[in-house]
mmCIF file of C-alpha atoms and ligand atoms in Angstrom:
data_model
loop_
_atom_site.group_PDB
_atom_site.id
_atom_site.type_symbol
_atom_site.label_atom_id
_atom_site.label_comp_id
_atom_site.label_asym_id
_atom_site.label_seq_id
_atom_site.Cartn_x
_atom_site.Cartn_y
_atom_site.Cartn_z
ATOM 1 C CA MET A 274 0.000 0.000 0.000
ATOM 2 C CA PRO A 275 1.487 3.419 -0.945
ATOM 3 C CA ASP A 276 1.900 5.864 1.949
ATOM 4 C CA HIS A 277 -1.012 8.237 2.236
ATOM 5 C CA ILE A 278 -2.906 10.685 4.434
ATOM 6 C CA VAL A 279 -6.661 11.111 4.680
ATOM 7 C CA ARG A 280 -8.247 14.236 6.107
ATOM 8 C CA ALA A 281 -11.850 14.123 7.259
ATOM 9 C CA LEU A 282 -14.469 16.350 8.855
ATOM 10 C CA SER A 283 -17.568 15.418 10.795
ATOM 11 C CA THR A 284 -20.600 16.775 8.946
ATOM 12 C CA ASP A 285 -21.554 18.945 11.928
ATOM 13 C CA GLY A 286 -18.083 20.507 11.861
ATOM 14 C CA THR A 287 -17.160 19.558 15.421
ATOM 15 C CA ILE A 288 -14.329 17.166 14.604
ATOM 16 C CA ARG A 289 -11.485 17.266 12.158
ATOM 17 C CA ALA A 290 -9.406 14.158 11.712
ATOM 18 C CA PHE A 291 -6.246 12.994 9.996
ATOM 19 C CA ALA A 292 -4.886 9.494 9.587
ATOM 20 C CA ALA A 293 -1.673 8.433 7.893
ATOM 21 C CA ILE A 294 -0.047 5.246 6.667
ATOM 22 C CA THR A 295 3.724 5.779 6.560
ATOM 23 C CA THR A 296 5.294 2.313 6.452
ATOM 24 C CA ASN A 297 7.297 2.968 3.276
ATOM 25 C CA LEU A 298 8.667 6.360 4.206
ATOM 26 C CA VAL A 299 9.724 5.250 7.673
ATOM 27 C CA ASN A 300 11.385 2.228 6.073
ATOM 28 C CA GLU A 301 13.288 4.602 3.839
ATOM 29 C CA ALA A 302 14.315 6.752 6.813
ATOM 30 C CA GLN A 303 15.514 3.598 8.592
ATOM 31 C CA LYS A 304 17.698 2.667 5.614
ATOM 32 C CA ILE A 305 19.106 6.167 5.078
ATOM 33 C CA HIS A 306 20.097 6.598 8.718
ATOM 34 C CA ASN A 307 20.702 2.934 9.571
ATOM 35 C CA THR A 308 18.644 3.424 12.742
ATOM 36 C CA TYR A 309 18.253 0.795 15.450
ATOM 37 C CA PRO A 310 14.684 0.028 16.575
ATOM 38 C CA ILE A 311 14.276 2.727 19.253
ATOM 39 C CA ALA A 312 15.586 5.427 16.930
ATOM 40 C CA THR A 313 13.428 4.035 14.101
ATOM 41 C CA ALA A 314 10.355 4.294 16.331
ATOM 42 C CA ALA A 315 11.210 7.803 17.542
ATOM 43 C CA LEU A 316 11.999 9.073 14.055
ATOM 44 C CA GLY A 317 9.083 7.212 12.451
ATOM 45 C CA ARG A 318 6.549 8.588 14.934
ATOM 46 C CA THR A 319 7.875 12.119 14.457
ATOM 47 C CA LEU A 320 7.903 11.816 10.643
ATOM 48 C CA THR A 321 4.332 10.486 10.705
ATOM 49 C CA ALA A 322 3.151 13.418 12.814
ATOM 50 C CA ALA A 323 5.077 15.876 10.641
ATOM 51 C CA ALA A 324 3.493 14.445 7.490
ATOM 52 C CA MET A 325 -0.024 15.032 8.865
ATOM 53 C CA MET A 326 0.844 18.461 10.274
ATOM 54 C CA GLY A 327 2.477 19.392 6.959
ATOM 55 C CA ALA A 328 -0.753 18.446 5.193
ATOM 56 C CA MET A 329 -2.535 20.946 7.493
ATOM 57 C CA LEU A 330 -0.406 23.842 6.191
ATOM 58 C CA LYS A 331 -2.298 26.271 3.999
ATOM 59 C CA GLY A 332 0.382 27.880 1.842
ATOM 60 C CA GLU A 333 2.098 25.862 -0.851
ATOM 61 C CA GLN A 334 5.569 27.043 0.230
ATOM 62 C CA ASP A 335 4.935 26.631 3.972
ATOM 63 C CA ILE A 336 7.318 24.394 5.917
ATOM 64 C CA LEU A 337 6.740 22.734 9.263
ATOM 65 C CA THR A 338 9.495 21.453 11.538
ATOM 66 C CA ILE A 339 9.126 19.339 14.669
ATOM 67 C CA GLN A 340 12.107 19.445 16.999
ATOM 68 C CA ILE A 341 12.304 17.191 20.016
ATOM 69 C CA LYS A 342 15.182 17.569 22.424
ATOM 70 C CA GLY A 343 15.524 15.554 25.605
ATOM 71 C CA ASP A 344 18.177 14.494 28.115
ATOM 72 C CA GLY A 345 18.073 10.817 27.058
ATOM 73 C CA PRO A 346 20.699 8.939 25.010
ATOM 74 C CA LEU A 347 18.903 9.561 21.699
ATOM 75 C CA GLY A 348 19.663 13.278 21.989
ATOM 76 C CA GLY A 349 16.951 14.607 19.758
ATOM 77 C CA VAL A 350 14.734 14.156 16.735
ATOM 78 C CA VAL A 351 14.072 16.532 13.863
ATOM 79 C CA ALA A 352 11.390 16.136 11.201
ATOM 80 C CA VAL A 353 10.520 18.573 8.428
ATOM 81 C CA ALA A 354 7.437 18.517 6.208
ATOM 82 C CA ASP A 355 6.011 20.649 3.441
ATOM 83 C CA SER A 356 2.359 21.200 2.550
ATOM 84 C CA ARG A 357 2.421 18.284 0.063
ATOM 85 C CA ALA A 358 3.433 15.968 2.933
ATOM 86 C CA ASN A 359 6.970 15.432 1.698
ATOM 87 C CA VAL A 360 8.918 14.643 4.858
ATOM 88 C CA LYS A 361 12.513 14.215 5.952
ATOM 89 C CA GLY A 362 14.212 13.879 9.296
ATOM 90 C CA TYR A 363 16.996 12.514 11.455
ATOM 91 C CA VAL A 364 17.858 11.547 15.019
ATOM 92 C CA HIS A 365 21.032 12.635 16.784
ATOM 93 C CA HIS A 366 22.133 9.151 17.844
ATOM 94 C CA PRO A 367 20.683 6.386 15.619
ATOM 95 C CA HIS A 368 22.329 3.450 17.426
ATOM 96 C CA VAL A 369 20.868 3.785 20.904
ATOM 97 C CA GLU A 370 19.827 0.513 22.548
ATOM 98 C CA LEU A 371 17.741 0.218 25.726
ATOM 99 C CA PRO A 372 15.924 -2.702 27.354
ATOM 100 C CA LEU A 373 12.272 -3.119 26.342
ATOM 101 C CA LYS A 374 9.679 -1.619 28.670
ATOM 102 C CA PRO A 375 7.763 -4.005 30.987
ATOM 103 C CA ASN A 376 4.896 -4.006 28.457
ATOM 104 C CA GLY A 377 7.273 -5.281 25.764
ATOM 105 C CA LYS A 378 7.389 -2.003 23.850
ATOM 106 C CA LEU A 379 10.391 -0.003 22.702
ATOM 107 C CA ASP A 380 11.372 2.557 25.336
ATOM 108 C CA VAL A 381 11.144 5.669 23.168
ATOM 109 C CA GLY A 382 10.402 7.879 26.193
ATOM 110 C CA GLY A 383 13.499 6.594 27.949
ATOM 111 C CA ALA A 384 15.623 7.148 24.849
ATOM 112 C CA ILE A 385 14.426 10.729 24.396
ATOM 113 C CA GLY A 386 14.382 11.531 28.103
ATOM 114 C CA ARG A 387 11.806 13.391 30.181
ATOM 115 C CA ASN A 388 13.591 16.677 30.623
ATOM 116 C CA GLY A 389 13.411 18.628 27.442
ATOM 117 C CA TYR A 390 11.021 20.206 25.016
ATOM 118 C CA LEU A 391 9.079 19.731 21.826
ATOM 119 C CA SER A 392 8.953 22.618 19.370
ATOM 120 C CA VAL A 393 6.812 23.083 16.311
ATOM 121 C CA ILE A 394 8.155 25.675 13.896
ATOM 122 C CA ARG A 395 5.996 26.891 11.042
ATOM 123 C CA ASP A 396 7.758 28.830 8.324
ATOM 124 C CA LEU A 397 4.914 30.552 6.528
ATOM 125 C CA GLY A 398 7.153 32.740 4.386
ATOM 126 C CA LEU A 399 6.877 35.680 6.782
ATOM 127 C CA LYS A 400 9.825 37.519 8.303
ATOM 128 C CA GLU A 401 9.803 35.344 11.397
ATOM 129 C CA PRO A 402 8.660 31.726 11.672
ATOM 130 C CA TYR A 403 5.882 30.887 14.115
ATOM 131 C CA VAL A 404 7.281 28.813 17.001
ATOM 132 C CA GLY A 405 5.343 26.888 19.643
ATOM 133 C CA GLN A 406 7.139 25.013 22.394
ATOM 134 C CA VAL A 407 6.104 22.773 25.279
ATOM 135 C CA PRO A 408 8.071 20.800 27.851
ATOM 136 C CA LEU A 409 8.115 17.050 27.167
ATOM 137 C CA ALA A 410 5.192 15.163 28.706
ATOM 138 C CA THR A 411 6.548 11.610 28.395
ATOM 139 C CA GLY A 412 9.010 11.688 25.499
ATOM 140 C CA GLU A 413 6.803 9.137 23.746
ATOM 141 C CA ILE A 414 6.019 11.821 21.127
ATOM 142 C CA ALA A 415 2.243 11.304 20.680
ATOM 143 C CA GLU A 416 1.584 12.473 24.258
ATOM 144 C CA ASP A 417 3.991 15.348 23.796
ATOM 145 C CA LEU A 418 2.133 16.484 20.674
ATOM 146 C CA THR A 419 -1.198 16.188 22.492
ATOM 147 C CA LEU A 420 0.201 18.517 25.150
ATOM 148 C CA TYR A 421 1.524 20.826 22.436
ATOM 149 C CA TYR A 422 -1.910 21.120 20.827
ATOM 150 C CA ALA A 423 -3.608 21.723 24.181
ATOM 151 C CA ARG A 424 -1.171 24.325 25.483
ATOM 152 C CA SER A 425 0.196 26.011 22.419
ATOM 153 C CA GLU A 426 -2.820 25.918 20.118
ATOM 154 C CA GLN A 427 -5.676 25.470 22.613
ATOM 155 C CA THR A 428 -6.997 22.617 20.487
ATOM 156 C CA PRO A 429 -8.046 19.473 22.357
ATOM 157 C CA SER A 430 -6.548 16.618 20.346
ATOM 158 C CA ALA A 431 -5.978 12.901 20.422
ATOM 159 C CA VAL A 432 -2.695 11.905 18.818
ATOM 160 C CA ALA A 433 -1.581 8.321 18.220
ATOM 161 C CA LEU A 434 1.591 7.311 16.418
ATOM 162 C CA GLY A 435 2.949 3.819 15.981
ATOM 163 C CA VAL A 436 5.941 2.151 14.365
ATOM 164 C CA LEU A 437 6.438 -1.614 14.374
ATOM 165 C CA VAL A 438 10.022 -2.692 13.735
ATOM 166 C CA ASP A 439 10.809 -6.159 12.342
ATOM 167 C CA VAL A 440 13.640 -8.420 13.546
ATOM 168 C CA ASP A 441 15.747 -7.472 10.491
ATOM 169 C CA LEU A 442 15.424 -3.770 11.567
ATOM 170 C CA SER A 443 13.079 -2.930 8.688
ATOM 171 C CA VAL A 444 9.696 -1.351 9.354
ATOM 172 C CA LYS A 445 6.720 -3.685 9.348
ATOM 173 C CA ALA A 446 4.014 -1.103 9.922
ATOM 174 C CA SER A 447 3.817 2.604 10.610
ATOM 175 C CA GLY A 448 1.021 5.115 10.862
ATOM 176 C CA GLY A 449 -0.937 7.409 13.088
ATOM 177 C CA PHE A 450 -3.830 9.755 13.559
ATOM 178 C CA ILE A 451 -4.600 13.238 14.871
ATOM 179 C CA ILE A 452 -8.196 13.888 15.911
ATOM 180 C CA GLN A 453 -9.124 17.432 16.903
ATOM 181 C CA LEU A 454 -12.158 18.985 18.525
ATOM 182 C CA MET A 455 -13.277 22.214 16.919
ATOM 183 C CA PRO A 456 -14.592 25.047 19.117
ATOM 184 C CA GLU A 457 -18.205 24.055 18.291
ATOM 185 C CA ALA A 458 -17.749 20.632 19.887
ATOM 186 C CA ASP A 459 -19.504 20.072 23.212
ATOM 187 C CA ASP A 460 -18.669 17.687 26.064
ATOM 188 C CA LYS A 461 -20.865 14.969 24.570
ATOM 189 C CA VAL A 462 -18.809 14.848 21.402
ATOM 190 C CA ALA A 463 -15.585 14.779 23.430
ATOM 191 C CA GLU A 464 -16.897 11.962 25.615
ATOM 192 C CA LYS A 465 -18.039 9.825 22.692
ATOM 193 C CA LEU A 466 -14.679 10.229 20.988
ATOM 194 C CA GLU A 467 -12.670 9.474 24.118
ATOM 195 C CA ASN A 468 -14.679 6.319 24.606
ATOM 196 C CA VAL A 469 -13.966 5.011 21.133
ATOM 197 C CA ILE A 470 -10.296 5.964 21.195
ATOM 198 C CA SER A 471 -9.708 4.335 24.580
ATOM 199 C CA GLN A 472 -10.956 1.040 23.172
ATOM 200 C CA LEU A 473 -9.139 1.273 19.860
ATOM 201 C CA SER A 474 -6.468 -1.272 18.864
ATOM 202 C CA PRO A 475 -2.934 0.130 18.649
ATOM 203 C CA VAL A 476 -2.181 1.892 15.353
ATOM 204 C CA THR A 477 0.503 -0.663 14.494
ATOM 205 C CA SER A 478 -2.040 -3.504 14.808
ATOM 206 C CA MET A 479 -4.505 -1.731 12.549
ATOM 207 C CA VAL A 480 -1.818 -1.007 9.937
ATOM 208 C CA SER A 481 -0.460 -4.571 10.177
ATOM 209 C CA GLU A 482 -3.962 -5.879 9.520
ATOM 210 C CA GLY A 483 -3.902 -3.972 6.227
ATOM 211 C CA MET A 484 -6.198 -1.128 7.198
ATOM 212 C CA ASN A 485 -5.720 2.081 5.218
ATOM 213 C CA ALA A 486 -6.082 5.610 6.589
ATOM 214 C CA GLU A 487 -9.770 5.735 5.672
ATOM 215 C CA ASP A 488 -10.434 2.460 7.505
ATOM 216 C CA ILE A 489 -8.743 3.824 10.642
ATOM 217 C CA LEU A 490 -10.823 7.021 10.557
ATOM 218 C CA GLY A 491 -13.898 4.867 10.014
ATOM 219 C CA LYS A 492 -13.201 3.084 13.305
ATOM 220 C CA ILE A 493 -12.617 6.317 15.227
ATOM 221 C CA LEU A 494 -15.559 8.242 13.766
ATOM 222 C CA LYS A 495 -18.005 5.351 13.757
ATOM 223 C CA ASP A 496 -20.490 7.216 15.980
ATOM 224 C CA PHE A 497 -20.450 10.315 13.792
ATOM 225 C CA GLU A 498 -21.380 11.315 10.287
ATOM 226 C CA TRP A 499 -18.287 12.322 8.420
ATOM 227 C CA ASN A 500 -16.784 12.998 5.020
ATOM 228 C CA ILE A 501 -13.339 12.695 3.540
ATOM 229 C CA SER A 502 -12.146 16.154 2.587
ATOM 230 C CA GLU A 503 -8.770 15.211 1.149
ATOM 231 C CA LYS A 504 -6.630 12.226 0.311
ATOM 232 C CA ILE A 505 -2.949 12.801 -0.474
ATOM 233 C CA ASP A 506 0.233 10.798 -0.884
ATOM 234 C CA THR A 507 3.125 11.213 1.519
ATOM 235 C CA ARG A 508 6.775 10.302 0.971
ATOM 236 C CA TYR A 509 10.338 10.720 2.214
ATOM 237 C CA GLU A 510 11.964 13.404 0.133
ATOM 238 C CA CYS A 511 15.059 15.378 0.987
ATOM 239 C CA GLY A 512 15.136 17.868 -1.861
ATOM 240 C CA CYS A 513 18.749 18.859 -1.280
ATOM 241 C CA SER A 514 20.872 19.681 -4.318
ATOM 242 C CA ARG A 515 24.350 20.890 -5.190
ATOM 243 C CA GLU A 516 22.851 24.292 -6.050
ATOM 244 C CA ARG A 517 21.319 24.617 -2.589
ATOM 245 C CA ILE A 518 24.561 23.658 -0.872
ATOM 246 C CA GLU A 519 26.391 26.168 -3.096
ATOM 247 C CA ARG A 520 23.978 28.890 -2.061
ATOM 248 C CA ALA A 521 24.563 27.980 1.603
ATOM 249 C CA LEU A 522 28.334 28.163 1.105
ATOM 250 C CA ILE A 523 28.071 31.513 -0.709
ATOM 251 C CA SER A 524 25.965 32.887 2.131
ATOM 252 C CA LEU A 525 28.779 32.120 4.592
ATOM 253 C CA GLY A 526 30.467 35.240 3.222
ATOM 254 C CA LYS A 527 33.881 36.057 1.781
ATOM 255 C CA LYS A 528 35.875 35.853 5.000
ATOM 256 C CA GLU A 529 34.561 32.432 5.987
ATOM 257 C CA LEU A 530 35.064 31.033 2.465
ATOM 258 C CA GLU A 531 38.606 32.369 2.280
ATOM 259 C CA ASP A 532 39.362 30.675 5.609
ATOM 260 C CA ILE A 533 38.046 27.332 4.334
ATOM 261 C CA ILE A 534 40.089 27.593 1.115
ATOM 262 C CA GLU A 535 43.230 28.559 3.013
ATOM 263 C CA GLU A 536 42.935 26.104 5.893
ATOM 264 C CA GLN A 537 41.321 23.075 4.266
ATOM 265 C CA GLY A 538 41.719 23.688 0.547
ATOM 266 C CA GLU A 539 38.445 21.871 -0.047
ATOM 267 C CA ALA A 540 35.070 21.284 1.574
ATOM 268 C CA GLU A 541 32.968 18.214 2.143
ATOM 269 C CA LEU A 542 29.401 18.691 3.329
ATOM 270 C CA THR A 543 27.015 15.932 4.359
ATOM 271 C CA CYS A 544 23.263 16.459 4.189
ATOM 272 C CA HIS A 545 21.740 15.601 7.596
ATOM 273 C CA PHE A 546 18.520 14.381 6.024
ATOM 274 C CA CYS A 547 19.754 12.002 3.299
ATOM 275 C CA ASN A 548 23.482 11.611 4.105
ATOM 276 C CA LYS A 549 24.440 12.627 0.584
ATOM 277 C CA ILE A 550 27.991 13.991 0.475
ATOM 278 C CA TYR A 551 28.817 17.128 -1.492
ATOM 279 C CA HIS A 552 32.460 17.729 -2.282
ATOM 280 C CA PHE A 553 33.953 21.039 -3.377
ATOM 281 C CA ASN A 554 37.557 21.337 -4.537
ATOM 282 C CA LYS A 555 39.698 24.450 -4.300
ATOM 283 C CA SER A 556 38.787 25.929 -7.683
ATOM 284 C CA GLU A 557 35.075 25.289 -7.121
ATOM 285 C CA LEU A 558 35.300 27.062 -3.773
ATOM 286 C CA GLY A 559 37.165 29.880 -5.506
ATOM 287 C CA ALA A 560 34.286 30.272 -7.967
ATOM 288 C CA LEU A 561 31.820 30.464 -5.061
ATOM 289 C CA LEU A 562 34.026 33.042 -3.357
ATOM 290 C CA GLU A 563 33.715 35.246 -6.453
ATOM 291 C CA LYS A 564 29.949 35.008 -6.274
ATOM 292 C CA SER A 565 29.916 36.001 -2.611
ATOM 293 C CA THR A 566 29.029 39.606 -2.100
ATOM 294 C CA ARG A 567 29.543 40.041 1.594
HETATM 295 ZN ZN1 ZN B 299 19.709 15.670 1.411
#
């Protein structure tokens, strides 16, 4: 099944809902970064959330970044999405290993750590990006995003994210949902939803069973009338290029470029998101230096 996101609205306008299937893109992230299971789960959950939150962006050029930083051995997670749900990301330390939790699950919260924060940065093409930040609730990511929506956006939300890692380190199933109550929703709506969600199978089970995003929303919204408002594909896409790296080097300025040429004679830059290596020899750096205006 290709990765996809479905957006839905209850017909009375009280609930908006997103569900995503992201097994392929998280598999790709696992391969690019050679992540061990805990890092795969942390990165996969964050990428899945970013994909859905990217799909919520209104402007075509808008970019959303989720940054999670904790005091655990994983260090941090970064995921970036655009409005077409192209996502990319990385973790600081991909080879962290911790014992499983008593319930048999990967200890993502332990790997991220409890002391830290989750930030959501929206670059809407304005002078300054819009930044919302909350302290970590559990480091399990879905709970932290729920807290983010409650505190930073005053939107009561239910967030679930799940990544199932296979014994060969590949990703067996990945997906998630974000369900939000609109201001018109009353306590009855909230109660009904909470009831259903509390009895729902884990996301990874639903995805493993072959359910698509629409099927998952169907389970959650079974007591409501609802319509699909959008169905889009999502994928892992870095989008870096030699031209972009050149522009970044040029923007360092004359002094910095001269120092690199003098001290190193060449430059090798690795893209954090896809690990592609860009090499610049002395004459190429010299050409960039000529283009630099400051
Ligand atoms: Zn790249």
